[in-house]
Amino acid sequence: MVKELRETEVYSYGDLDKLKYTEYCILECMRMRPSLLRGSRDFKDHVKSKKDSSFGHYKIPKELAVGIKIHFSEYVQQMNPKVWDDPTEFKPERWANGFSLILLST
């Protein structure tokens, strides 16, 4: 943080954009310890619209979607070695090249 803000003695809300490494640390903490441990997806809206659904790469035909609710673990998703290199390691720099909000949300 000191390196990122060194040019001034007085800091303001506008300086937050300069704190990139701090932002990466926060994102990495959120990835490693998600506040939502379990999520779910209800397909009733797709049934009403008479459309097929999908969840990740799984296709769910509209005929089967009646009453289906899928539960999944955010923690397992964020610790998936197919998505993250060294998922158990704290590496804030992994966010430096951008990221997908899909990986952080349900």
PDB file of N, CA and C in Angstrom:
ATOM      1  N   MET A   1       0.811  -1.181   0.000  1.00  0.00           N
ATOM      2  CA  MET A   1       0.000   0.000   0.000  1.00  0.00           C
ATOM      3  C   MET A   1       0.859   1.250   0.000  1.00  0.00           C
ATOM      4  N   VAL A   2       1.944   1.219   0.755  1.00  0.00           N
ATOM      5  CA  VAL A   2       2.807   2.401   0.840  1.00  0.00           C
ATOM      6  C   VAL A   2       3.375   2.735  -0.532  1.00  0.00           C
ATOM      7  N   LYS A   3       3.822   1.729  -1.271  1.00  0.00           N
ATOM      8  CA  LYS A   3       4.352   1.969  -2.612  1.00  0.00           C
ATOM      9  C   LYS A   3       3.280   2.520  -3.541  1.00  0.00           C
ATOM     10  N   GLU A   4       2.068   2.047  -3.383  1.00  0.00           N
ATOM     11  CA  GLU A   4       0.982   2.470  -4.266  1.00  0.00           C
ATOM     12  C   GLU A   4       0.539   3.907  -4.005  1.00  0.00           C
ATOM     13  N   LEU A   5       0.718   4.396  -2.784  1.00  0.00           N
ATOM     14  CA  LEU A   5       0.233   5.729  -2.420  1.00  0.00           C
ATOM     15  C   LEU A   5       1.341   6.712  -2.056  1.00  0.00           C
ATOM     16  N   ARG A   6       2.562   6.376  -2.297  1.00  0.00           N
ATOM     17  CA  ARG A   6       3.695   7.142  -1.811  1.00  0.00           C
ATOM     18  C   ARG A   6       3.679   8.621  -2.193  1.00  0.00           C
ATOM     19  N   GLU A   7       3.107   9.026  -3.321  1.00  0.00           N
ATOM     20  CA  GLU A   7       3.255  10.395  -3.802  1.00  0.00           C
ATOM     21  C   GLU A   7       2.516  11.448  -2.981  1.00  0.00           C
ATOM     22  N   THR A   8       1.692  11.048  -2.029  1.00  0.00           N
ATOM     23  CA  THR A   8       0.974  12.045  -1.222  1.00  0.00           C
ATOM     24  C   THR A   8       0.954  11.643   0.251  1.00  0.00           C
ATOM     25  N   GLU A   9       0.815  12.636   1.112  1.00  0.00           N
ATOM     26  CA  GLU A   9       0.750  12.390   2.558  1.00  0.00           C
ATOM     27  C   GLU A   9      -0.707  12.254   3.019  1.00  0.00           C
ATOM     28  N   VAL A  10      -1.608  12.877   2.294  1.00  0.00           N
ATOM     29  CA  VAL A  10      -3.017  12.860   2.654  1.00  0.00           C
ATOM     30  C   VAL A  10      -3.751  11.954   1.669  1.00  0.00           C
ATOM     31  N   TYR A  11      -4.508  11.010   2.210  1.00  0.00           N
ATOM     32  CA  TYR A  11      -5.201  10.053   1.362  1.00  0.00           C
ATOM     33  C   TYR A  11      -6.693  10.335   1.375  1.00  0.00           C
ATOM     34  N   SER A  12      -7.334  10.031   0.266  1.00  0.00           N
ATOM     35  CA  SER A  12      -8.767  10.257   0.157  1.00  0.00           C
ATOM     36  C   SER A  12      -9.420   9.055  -0.524  1.00  0.00           C
ATOM     37  N   TYR A  13     -10.738   9.106  -0.630  1.00  0.00           N
ATOM     38  CA  TYR A  13     -11.491   8.046  -1.290  1.00  0.00           C
ATOM     39  C   TYR A  13     -11.016   7.852  -2.731  1.00  0.00           C
ATOM     40  N   GLY A  14     -10.610   8.922  -3.373  1.00  0.00           N
ATOM     41  CA  GLY A  14     -10.129   8.846  -4.748  1.00  0.00           C
ATOM     42  C   GLY A  14      -8.855   8.030  -4.905  1.00  0.00           C
ATOM     43  N   ASP A  15      -8.136   7.822  -3.826  1.00  0.00           N
ATOM     44  CA  ASP A  15      -6.898   7.049  -3.875  1.00  0.00           C
ATOM     45  C   ASP A  15      -7.145   5.535  -3.938  1.00  0.00           C
ATOM     46  N   LEU A  16      -8.371   5.098  -3.718  1.00  0.00           N
ATOM     47  CA  LEU A  16      -8.661   3.665  -3.711  1.00  0.00           C
ATOM     48  C   LEU A  16      -8.319   2.996  -5.043  1.00  0.00           C
ATOM     49  N   ASP A  17      -8.457   3.730  -6.147  1.00  0.00           N
ATOM     50  CA  ASP A  17      -8.117   3.154  -7.454  1.00  0.00           C
ATOM     51  C   ASP A  17      -6.643   2.810  -7.574  1.00  0.00           C
ATOM     52  N   LYS A  18      -5.803   3.427  -6.767  1.00  0.00           N
ATOM     53  CA  LYS A  18      -4.366   3.170  -6.822  1.00  0.00           C
ATOM     54  C   LYS A  18      -3.974   1.928  -6.020  1.00  0.00           C
ATOM     55  N   LEU A  19      -4.874   1.415  -5.221  1.00  0.00           N
ATOM     56  CA  LEU A  19      -4.562   0.292  -4.328  1.00  0.00           C
ATOM     57  C   LEU A  19      -4.849  -1.046  -5.001  1.00  0.00           C
ATOM     58  N   LYS A  20      -4.255  -1.276  -6.140  1.00  0.00           N
ATOM     59  CA  LYS A  20      -4.520  -2.495  -6.904  1.00  0.00           C
ATOM     60  C   LYS A  20      -4.112  -3.767  -6.159  1.00  0.00           C
ATOM     61  N   TYR A  21      -2.941  -3.773  -5.565  1.00  0.00           N
ATOM     62  CA  TYR A  21      -2.510  -4.992  -4.870  1.00  0.00           C
ATOM     63  C   TYR A  21      -3.419  -5.276  -3.674  1.00  0.00           C
ATOM     64  N   THR A  22      -3.866  -4.224  -3.010  1.00  0.00           N
ATOM     65  CA  THR A  22      -4.808  -4.400  -1.899  1.00  0.00           C
ATOM     66  C   THR A  22      -6.108  -5.009  -2.418  1.00  0.00           C
ATOM     67  N   GLU A  23      -6.582  -4.543  -3.566  1.00  0.00           N
ATOM     68  CA  GLU A  23      -7.784  -5.106  -4.181  1.00  0.00           C
ATOM     69  C   GLU A  23      -7.574  -6.584  -4.503  1.00  0.00           C
ATOM     70  N   TYR A  24      -6.420  -6.931  -5.031  1.00  0.00           N
ATOM     71  CA  TYR A  24      -6.122  -8.330  -5.349  1.00  0.00           C
ATOM     72  C   TYR A  24      -6.127  -9.189  -4.081  1.00  0.00           C
ATOM     73  N   CYS A  25      -5.609  -8.649  -2.984  1.00  0.00           N
ATOM     74  CA  CYS A  25      -5.609  -9.384  -1.707  1.00  0.00           C
ATOM     75  C   CYS A  25      -7.033  -9.637  -1.229  1.00  0.00           C
ATOM     76  N   ILE A  26      -7.896  -8.641  -1.364  1.00  0.00           N
ATOM     77  CA  ILE A  26      -9.294  -8.797  -0.946  1.00  0.00           C
ATOM     78  C   ILE A  26      -9.989  -9.848  -1.815  1.00  0.00           C
ATOM     79  N   LEU A  27      -9.783  -9.786  -3.123  1.00  0.00           N
ATOM     80  CA  LEU A  27     -10.382 -10.772  -4.020  1.00  0.00           C
ATOM     81  C   LEU A  27      -9.897 -12.185  -3.707  1.00  0.00           C
ATOM     82  N   GLU A  28      -8.616 -12.310  -3.401  1.00  0.00           N
ATOM     83  CA  GLU A  28      -8.058 -13.630  -3.079  1.00  0.00           C
ATOM     84  C   GLU A  28      -8.623 -14.150  -1.763  1.00  0.00           C
ATOM     85  N   CYS A  29      -8.807 -13.268  -0.784  1.00  0.00           N
ATOM     86  CA  CYS A  29      -9.447 -13.681   0.471  1.00  0.00           C
ATOM     87  C   CYS A  29     -10.874 -14.142   0.227  1.00  0.00           C
ATOM     88  N   MET A  30     -11.598 -13.419  -0.628  1.00  0.00           N
ATOM     89  CA  MET A  30     -12.973 -13.803  -0.954  1.00  0.00           C
ATOM     90  C   MET A  30     -13.017 -15.143  -1.685  1.00  0.00           C
ATOM     91  N   ARG A  31     -12.017 -15.403  -2.520  1.00  0.00           N
ATOM     92  CA  ARG A  31     -11.969 -16.675  -3.232  1.00  0.00           C
ATOM     93  C   ARG A  31     -11.696 -17.818  -2.266  1.00  0.00           C
ATOM     94  N   MET A  32     -10.733 -17.623  -1.379  1.00  0.00           N
ATOM     95  CA  MET A  32     -10.329 -18.701  -0.483  1.00  0.00           C
ATOM     96  C   MET A  32     -11.325 -18.963   0.647  1.00  0.00           C
ATOM     97  N   ARG A  33     -12.026 -17.936   1.067  1.00  0.00           N
ATOM     98  CA  ARG A  33     -12.999 -18.072   2.148  1.00  0.00           C
ATOM     99  C   ARG A  33     -14.296 -17.370   1.759  1.00  0.00           C
ATOM    100  N   PRO A  34     -15.045 -17.962   0.810  1.00  0.00           N
ATOM    101  CA  PRO A  34     -16.277 -17.305   0.345  1.00  0.00           C
ATOM    102  C   PRO A  34     -17.289 -17.169   1.485  1.00  0.00           C
ATOM    103  N   SER A  35     -17.997 -16.052   1.490  1.00  0.00           N
ATOM    104  CA  SER A  35     -18.999 -15.827   2.539  1.00  0.00           C
ATOM    105  C   SER A  35     -20.208 -16.741   2.343  1.00  0.00           C
ATOM    106  N   LEU A  36     -20.470 -17.144   1.124  1.00  0.00           N
ATOM    107  CA  LEU A  36     -21.557 -18.066   0.824  1.00  0.00           C
ATOM    108  C   LEU A  36     -20.950 -19.448   0.642  1.00  0.00           C
ATOM    109  N   LEU A  37     -21.191 -20.322   1.604  1.00  0.00           N
ATOM    110  CA  LEU A  37     -20.606 -21.660   1.513  1.00  0.00           C
ATOM    111  C   LEU A  37     -21.392 -22.587   0.599  1.00  0.00           C
ATOM    112  N   ARG A  38     -22.678 -22.304   0.457  1.00  0.00           N
ATOM    113  CA  ARG A  38     -23.524 -23.161  -0.360  1.00  0.00           C
ATOM    114  C   ARG A  38     -24.481 -22.275  -1.144  1.00  0.00           C
ATOM    115  N   GLY A  39     -24.675 -22.615  -2.396  1.00  0.00           N
ATOM    116  CA  GLY A  39     -25.626 -21.890  -3.219  1.00  0.00           C
ATOM    117  C   GLY A  39     -26.612 -22.857  -3.833  1.00  0.00           C
ATOM    118  N   SER A  40     -27.652 -22.305  -4.433  1.00  0.00           N
ATOM    119  CA  SER A  40     -28.620 -23.164  -5.106  1.00  0.00           C
ATOM    120  C   SER A  40     -29.201 -22.425  -6.304  1.00  0.00           C
ATOM    121  N   ARG A  41     -29.763 -23.181  -7.207  1.00  0.00           N
ATOM    122  CA  ARG A  41     -30.413 -22.609  -8.374  1.00  0.00           C
ATOM    123  C   ARG A  41     -31.737 -23.322  -8.588  1.00  0.00           C
ATOM    124  N   ASP A  42     -32.784 -22.528  -8.667  1.00  0.00           N
ATOM    125  CA  ASP A  42     -34.132 -23.037  -8.856  1.00  0.00           C
ATOM    126  C   ASP A  42     -34.518 -22.830 -10.322  1.00  0.00           C
ATOM    127  N   PHE A  43     -35.108 -23.817 -10.954  1.00  0.00           N
ATOM    128  CA  PHE A  43     -35.402 -23.747 -12.385  1.00  0.00           C
ATOM    129  C   PHE A  43     -36.858 -23.402 -12.694  1.00  0.00           C
ATOM    130  N   LYS A  44     -37.622 -22.936 -11.712  1.00  0.00           N
ATOM    131  CA  LYS A  44     -39.046 -22.679 -11.957  1.00  0.00           C
ATOM    132  C   LYS A  44     -39.277 -21.586 -13.001  1.00  0.00           C
ATOM    133  N   ASP A  45     -38.386 -20.565 -13.069  1.00  0.00           N
ATOM    134  CA  ASP A  45     -38.552 -19.514 -14.076  1.00  0.00           C
ATOM    135  C   ASP A  45     -38.382 -20.060 -15.487  1.00  0.00           C
ATOM    136  N   HIS A  46     -37.509 -21.032 -15.650  1.00  0.00           N
ATOM    137  CA  HIS A  46     -37.305 -21.636 -16.967  1.00  0.00           C
ATOM    138  C   HIS A  46     -38.504 -22.493 -17.368  1.00  0.00           C
ATOM    139  N   VAL A  47     -39.135 -23.118 -16.392  1.00  0.00           N
ATOM    140  CA  VAL A  47     -40.313 -23.935 -16.676  1.00  0.00           C
ATOM    141  C   VAL A  47     -41.443 -23.029 -17.160  1.00  0.00           C
ATOM    142  N   LYS A  48     -41.625 -21.869 -16.496  1.00  0.00           N
ATOM    143  CA  LYS A  48     -42.673 -20.923 -16.896  1.00  0.00           C
ATOM    144  C   LYS A  48     -42.439 -20.408 -18.316  1.00  0.00           C
ATOM    145  N   SER A  49     -41.183 -20.170 -18.657  1.00  0.00           N
ATOM    146  CA  SER A  49     -40.883 -19.643 -19.990  1.00  0.00           C
ATOM    147  C   SER A  49     -40.773 -20.744 -21.042  1.00  0.00           C
ATOM    148  N   LYS A  50     -40.936 -21.985 -20.607  1.00  0.00           N
ATOM    149  CA  LYS A  50     -40.911 -23.151 -21.517  1.00  0.00           C
ATOM    150  C   LYS A  50     -39.602 -23.253 -22.302  1.00  0.00           C
ATOM    151  N   LYS A  51     -38.483 -22.967 -21.594  1.00  0.00           N
ATOM    152  CA  LYS A  51     -37.160 -23.067 -22.219  1.00  0.00           C
ATOM    153  C   LYS A  51     -36.352 -24.166 -21.544  1.00  0.00           C
ATOM    154  N   ASP A  52     -35.446 -24.748 -22.308  1.00  0.00           N
ATOM    155  CA  ASP A  52     -34.459 -25.648 -21.714  1.00  0.00           C
ATOM    156  C   ASP A  52     -33.503 -24.810 -20.876  1.00  0.00           C
ATOM    157  N   SER A  53     -32.864 -25.443 -19.896  1.00  0.00           N
ATOM    158  CA  SER A  53     -31.947 -24.754 -19.004  1.00  0.00           C
ATOM    159  C   SER A  53     -30.570 -25.377 -19.079  1.00  0.00           C
ATOM    160  N   SER A  54     -29.627 -24.699 -18.479  1.00  0.00           N
ATOM    161  CA  SER A  54     -28.295 -25.281 -18.339  1.00  0.00           C
ATOM    162  C   SER A  54     -27.711 -24.828 -17.016  1.00  0.00           C
ATOM    163  N   PHE A  55     -26.839 -25.656 -16.500  1.00  0.00           N
ATOM    164  CA  PHE A  55     -26.106 -25.343 -15.278  1.00  0.00           C
ATOM    165  C   PHE A  55     -24.676 -25.779 -15.536  1.00  0.00           C
ATOM    166  N   GLY A  56     -23.797 -24.795 -15.766  1.00  0.00           N
ATOM    167  CA  GLY A  56     -22.453 -25.128 -16.205  1.00  0.00           C
ATOM    168  C   GLY A  56     -22.555 -25.794 -17.566  1.00  0.00           C
ATOM    169  N   HIS A  57     -21.957 -26.943 -17.723  1.00  0.00           N
ATOM    170  CA  HIS A  57     -22.044 -27.650 -19.006  1.00  0.00           C
ATOM    171  C   HIS A  57     -23.149 -28.707 -19.010  1.00  0.00           C
ATOM    172  N   TYR A  58     -23.972 -28.745 -17.954  1.00  0.00           N
ATOM    173  CA  TYR A  58     -25.086 -29.690 -17.888  1.00  0.00           C
ATOM    174  C   TYR A  58     -26.325 -29.073 -18.520  1.00  0.00           C
ATOM    175  N   LYS A  59     -26.949 -29.789 -19.431  1.00  0.00           N
ATOM    176  CA  LYS A  59     -28.184 -29.357 -20.079  1.00  0.00           C
ATOM    177  C   LYS A  59     -29.370 -29.998 -19.356  1.00  0.00           C
ATOM    178  N   ILE A  60     -30.371 -29.187 -19.042  1.00  0.00           N
ATOM    179  CA  ILE A  60     -31.566 -29.675 -18.356  1.00  0.00           C
ATOM    180  C   ILE A  60     -32.778 -29.382 -19.235  1.00  0.00           C
ATOM    181  N   PRO A  61     -33.366 -30.424 -19.823  1.00  0.00           N
ATOM    182  CA  PRO A  61     -34.550 -30.209 -20.667  1.00  0.00           C
ATOM    183  C   PRO A  61     -35.711 -29.650 -19.850  1.00  0.00           C
ATOM    184  N   LYS A  62     -36.524 -28.807 -20.464  1.00  0.00           N
ATOM    185  CA  LYS A  62     -37.633 -28.164 -19.765  1.00  0.00           C
ATOM    186  C   LYS A  62     -38.583 -29.191 -19.140  1.00  0.00           C
ATOM    187  N   GLU A  63     -38.711 -30.376 -19.746  1.00  0.00           N
ATOM    188  CA  GLU A  63     -39.592 -31.408 -19.208  1.00  0.00           C
ATOM    189  C   GLU A  63     -39.094 -31.938 -17.859  1.00  0.00           C
ATOM    190  N   LEU A  64     -37.792 -31.889 -17.625  1.00  0.00           N
ATOM    191  CA  LEU A  64     -37.218 -32.395 -16.372  1.00  0.00           C
ATOM    192  C   LEU A  64     -37.011 -31.302 -15.330  1.00  0.00           C
ATOM    193  N   ALA A  65     -37.131 -30.043 -15.730  1.00  0.00           N
ATOM    194  CA  ALA A  65     -36.798 -28.938 -14.832  1.00  0.00           C
ATOM    195  C   ALA A  65     -37.870 -28.644 -13.786  1.00  0.00           C
ATOM    196  N   VAL A  66     -39.036 -29.254 -13.904  1.00  0.00           N
ATOM    197  CA  VAL A  66     -40.123 -28.988 -12.957  1.00  0.00           C
ATOM    198  C   VAL A  66     -39.695 -29.395 -11.555  1.00  0.00           C
ATOM    199  N   GLY A  67     -39.628 -28.424 -10.665  1.00  0.00           N
ATOM    200  CA  GLY A  67     -39.302 -28.705  -9.268  1.00  0.00           C
ATOM    201  C   GLY A  67     -37.829 -28.971  -8.991  1.00  0.00           C
ATOM    202  N   ILE A  68     -36.960 -28.828  -9.951  1.00  0.00           N
ATOM    203  CA  ILE A  68     -35.536 -29.101  -9.727  1.00  0.00           C
ATOM    204  C   ILE A  68     -34.876 -27.908  -9.041  1.00  0.00           C
ATOM    205  N   LYS A  69     -34.128 -28.213  -8.010  1.00  0.00           N
ATOM    206  CA  LYS A  69     -33.290 -27.217  -7.359  1.00  0.00           C
ATOM    207  C   LYS A  69     -31.908 -27.846  -7.202  1.00  0.00           C
ATOM    208  N   ILE A  70     -30.900 -27.207  -7.743  1.00  0.00           N
ATOM    209  CA  ILE A  70     -29.537 -27.731  -7.669  1.00  0.00           C
ATOM    210  C   ILE A  70     -28.787 -26.984  -6.574  1.00  0.00           C
ATOM    211  N   HIS A  71     -28.143 -27.734  -5.697  1.00  0.00           N
ATOM    212  CA  HIS A  71     -27.321 -27.159  -4.634  1.00  0.00           C
ATOM    213  C   HIS A  71     -25.853 -27.386  -4.981  1.00  0.00           C
ATOM    214  N   PHE A  72     -25.015 -26.406  -4.680  1.00  0.00           N
ATOM    215  CA  PHE A  72     -23.589 -26.532  -4.967  1.00  0.00           C
ATOM    216  C   PHE A  72     -22.788 -25.806  -3.902  1.00  0.00           C
ATOM    217  N   SER A  73     -21.524 -26.134  -3.803  1.00  0.00           N
ATOM    218  CA  SER A  73     -20.632 -25.566  -2.803  1.00  0.00           C
ATOM    219  C   SER A  73     -19.752 -24.489  -3.419  1.00  0.00           C
ATOM    220  N   GLU A  74     -19.877 -23.264  -2.926  1.00  0.00           N
ATOM    221  CA  GLU A  74     -18.997 -22.175  -3.382  1.00  0.00           C
ATOM    222  C   GLU A  74     -17.547 -22.487  -3.030  1.00  0.00           C
ATOM    223  N   TYR A  75     -17.324 -23.027  -1.854  1.00  0.00           N
ATOM    224  CA  TYR A  75     -15.958 -23.313  -1.423  1.00  0.00           C
ATOM    225  C   TYR A  75     -15.289 -24.310  -2.365  1.00  0.00           C
ATOM    226  N   VAL A  76     -15.994 -25.379  -2.700  1.00  0.00           N
ATOM    227  CA  VAL A  76     -15.437 -26.385  -3.606  1.00  0.00           C
ATOM    228  C   VAL A  76     -15.185 -25.765  -4.976  1.00  0.00           C
ATOM    229  N   GLN A  77     -16.092 -24.923  -5.427  1.00  0.00           N
ATOM    230  CA  GLN A  77     -15.936 -24.254  -6.721  1.00  0.00           C
ATOM    231  C   GLN A  77     -14.681 -23.381  -6.727  1.00  0.00           C
ATOM    232  N   GLN A  78     -14.434 -22.662  -5.655  1.00  0.00           N
ATOM    233  CA  GLN A  78     -13.280 -21.752  -5.603  1.00  0.00           C
ATOM    234  C   GLN A  78     -11.969 -22.484  -5.321  1.00  0.00           C
ATOM    235  N   MET A  79     -12.031 -23.738  -4.926  1.00  0.00           N
ATOM    236  CA  MET A  79     -10.823 -24.528  -4.680  1.00  0.00           C
ATOM    237  C   MET A  79     -10.582 -25.574  -5.756  1.00  0.00           C
ATOM    238  N   ASN A  80     -11.236 -25.423  -6.894  1.00  0.00           N
ATOM    239  CA  ASN A  80     -11.144 -26.384  -7.984  1.00  0.00           C
ATOM    240  C   ASN A  80      -9.820 -26.212  -8.737  1.00  0.00           C
ATOM    241  N   PRO A  81      -8.941 -27.223  -8.720  1.00  0.00           N
ATOM    242  CA  PRO A  81      -7.661 -27.111  -9.424  1.00  0.00           C
ATOM    243  C   PRO A  81      -7.805 -27.051 -10.945  1.00  0.00           C
ATOM    244  N   LYS A  82      -8.984 -27.386 -11.473  1.00  0.00           N
ATOM    245  CA  LYS A  82      -9.210 -27.241 -12.910  1.00  0.00           C
ATOM    246  C   LYS A  82      -9.416 -25.775 -13.287  1.00  0.00           C
ATOM    247  N   VAL A  83      -9.783 -24.958 -12.316  1.00  0.00           N
ATOM    248  CA  VAL A  83     -10.017 -23.532 -12.548  1.00  0.00           C
ATOM    249  C   VAL A  83      -8.837 -22.687 -12.085  1.00  0.00           C
ATOM    250  N   TRP A  84      -8.267 -23.047 -10.938  1.00  0.00           N
ATOM    251  CA  TRP A  84      -7.212 -22.248 -10.308  1.00  0.00           C
ATOM    252  C   TRP A  84      -5.913 -23.029 -10.214  1.00  0.00           C
ATOM    253  N   ASP A  85      -4.796 -22.402 -10.586  1.00  0.00           N
ATOM    254  CA  ASP A  85      -3.482 -22.985 -10.321  1.00  0.00           C
ATOM    255  C   ASP A  85      -3.206 -22.859  -8.830  1.00  0.00           C
ATOM    256  N   ASP A  86      -2.764 -23.921  -8.205  1.00  0.00           N
ATOM    257  CA  ASP A  86      -2.474 -23.927  -6.770  1.00  0.00           C
ATOM    258  C   ASP A  86      -3.607 -23.291  -5.962  1.00  0.00           C
ATOM    259  N   PRO A  87      -4.803 -23.868  -5.984  1.00  0.00           N
ATOM    260  CA  PRO A  87      -5.955 -23.233  -5.347  1.00  0.00           C
ATOM    261  C   PRO A  87      -5.831 -23.041  -3.837  1.00  0.00           C
ATOM    262  N   THR A  88      -4.982 -23.829  -3.166  1.00  0.00           N
ATOM    263  CA  THR A  88      -4.860 -23.675  -1.712  1.00  0.00           C
ATOM    264  C   THR A  88      -3.818 -22.631  -1.313  1.00  0.00           C
ATOM    265  N   GLU A  89      -3.115 -22.091  -2.288  1.00  0.00           N
ATOM    266  CA  GLU A  89      -2.095 -21.074  -2.021  1.00  0.00           C
ATOM    267  C   GLU A  89      -2.690 -19.668  -2.117  1.00  0.00           C
ATOM    268  N   PHE A  90      -2.276 -18.780  -1.223  1.00  0.00           N
ATOM    269  CA  PHE A  90      -2.699 -17.381  -1.253  1.00  0.00           C
ATOM    270  C   PHE A  90      -1.827 -16.640  -2.256  1.00  0.00           C
ATOM    271  N   LYS A  91      -2.401 -16.310  -3.415  1.00  0.00           N
ATOM    272  CA  LYS A  91      -1.662 -15.654  -4.492  1.00  0.00           C
ATOM    273  C   LYS A  91      -2.479 -14.478  -5.039  1.00  0.00           C
ATOM    274  N   PRO A  92      -2.395 -13.316  -4.407  1.00  0.00           N
ATOM    275  CA  PRO A  92      -3.160 -12.163  -4.883  1.00  0.00           C
ATOM    276  C   PRO A  92      -2.830 -11.770  -6.322  1.00  0.00           C
ATOM    277  N   GLU A  93      -1.624 -12.037  -6.764  1.00  0.00           N
ATOM    278  CA  GLU A  93      -1.217 -11.643  -8.112  1.00  0.00           C
ATOM    279  C   GLU A  93      -1.989 -12.379  -9.204  1.00  0.00           C
ATOM    280  N   ARG A  94      -2.688 -13.460  -8.853  1.00  0.00           N
ATOM    281  CA  ARG A  94      -3.470 -14.178  -9.864  1.00  0.00           C
ATOM    282  C   ARG A  94      -4.592 -13.309 -10.430  1.00  0.00           C
ATOM    283  N   TRP A  95      -4.953 -12.223  -9.735  1.00  0.00           N
ATOM    284  CA  TRP A  95      -6.014 -11.321 -10.178  1.00  0.00           C
ATOM    285  C   TRP A  95      -5.500 -10.180 -11.051  1.00  0.00           C
ATOM    286  N   ALA A  96      -4.200 -10.055 -11.218  1.00  0.00           N
ATOM    287  CA  ALA A  96      -3.618  -8.917 -11.935  1.00  0.00           C
ATOM    288  C   ALA A  96      -4.009  -8.866 -13.411  1.00  0.00           C
ATOM    289  N   ASN A  97      -4.313  -9.998 -14.009  1.00  0.00           N
ATOM    290  CA  ASN A  97      -4.667 -10.034 -15.434  1.00  0.00           C
ATOM    291  C   ASN A  97      -6.170 -10.055 -15.661  1.00  0.00           C
ATOM    292  N   GLY A  98      -6.913  -9.632 -14.675  1.00  0.00           N
ATOM    293  CA  GLY A  98      -8.361  -9.629 -14.798  1.00  0.00           C
ATOM    294  C   GLY A  98      -8.955 -10.905 -14.261  1.00  0.00           C
ATOM    295  N   PHE A  99     -10.264 -10.949 -14.231  1.00  0.00           N
ATOM    296  CA  PHE A  99     -10.962 -12.103 -13.709  1.00  0.00           C
ATOM    297  C   PHE A  99     -12.378 -12.114 -14.249  1.00  0.00           C
ATOM    298  N   SER A 100     -13.040 -13.228 -14.039  1.00  0.00           N
ATOM    299  CA  SER A 100     -14.422 -13.373 -14.470  1.00  0.00           C
ATOM    300  C   SER A 100     -15.319 -13.349 -13.248  1.00  0.00           C
ATOM    301  N   LEU A 101     -16.342 -12.520 -13.278  1.00  0.00           N
ATOM    302  CA  LEU A 101     -17.286 -12.471 -12.171  1.00  0.00           C
ATOM    303  C   LEU A 101     -18.054 -13.771 -12.026  1.00  0.00           C
ATOM    304  N   ILE A 102     -18.119 -14.534 -13.085  1.00  0.00           N
ATOM    305  CA  ILE A 102     -18.800 -15.826 -13.023  1.00  0.00           C
ATOM    306  C   ILE A 102     -18.144 -16.718 -11.983  1.00  0.00           C
ATOM    307  N   LEU A 103     -16.837 -16.633 -11.847  1.00  0.00           N
ATOM    308  CA  LEU A 103     -16.128 -17.467 -10.888  1.00  0.00           C
ATOM    309  C   LEU A 103     -16.402 -17.036  -9.451  1.00  0.00           C
ATOM    310  N   LEU A 104     -16.807 -15.795  -9.258  1.00  0.00           N
ATOM    311  CA  LEU A 104     -17.058 -15.307  -7.910  1.00  0.00           C
ATOM    312  C   LEU A 104     -18.515 -15.340  -7.518  1.00  0.00           C
ATOM    313  N   SER A 105     -19.388 -15.593  -8.464  1.00  0.00           N
ATOM    314  CA  SER A 105     -20.801 -15.528  -8.162  1.00  0.00           C
ATOM    315  C   SER A 105     -21.468 -16.871  -8.409  1.00  0.00           C
ATOM    316  N   THR A 106     -22.717 -16.954  -7.994  1.00  0.00           N
ATOM    317  CA  THR A 106     -23.457 -18.207  -8.169  1.00  0.00           C
ATOM    318  C   THR A 106     -24.276 -18.165  -9.425  1.00  0.00           C
TER     319      THR A 106
END
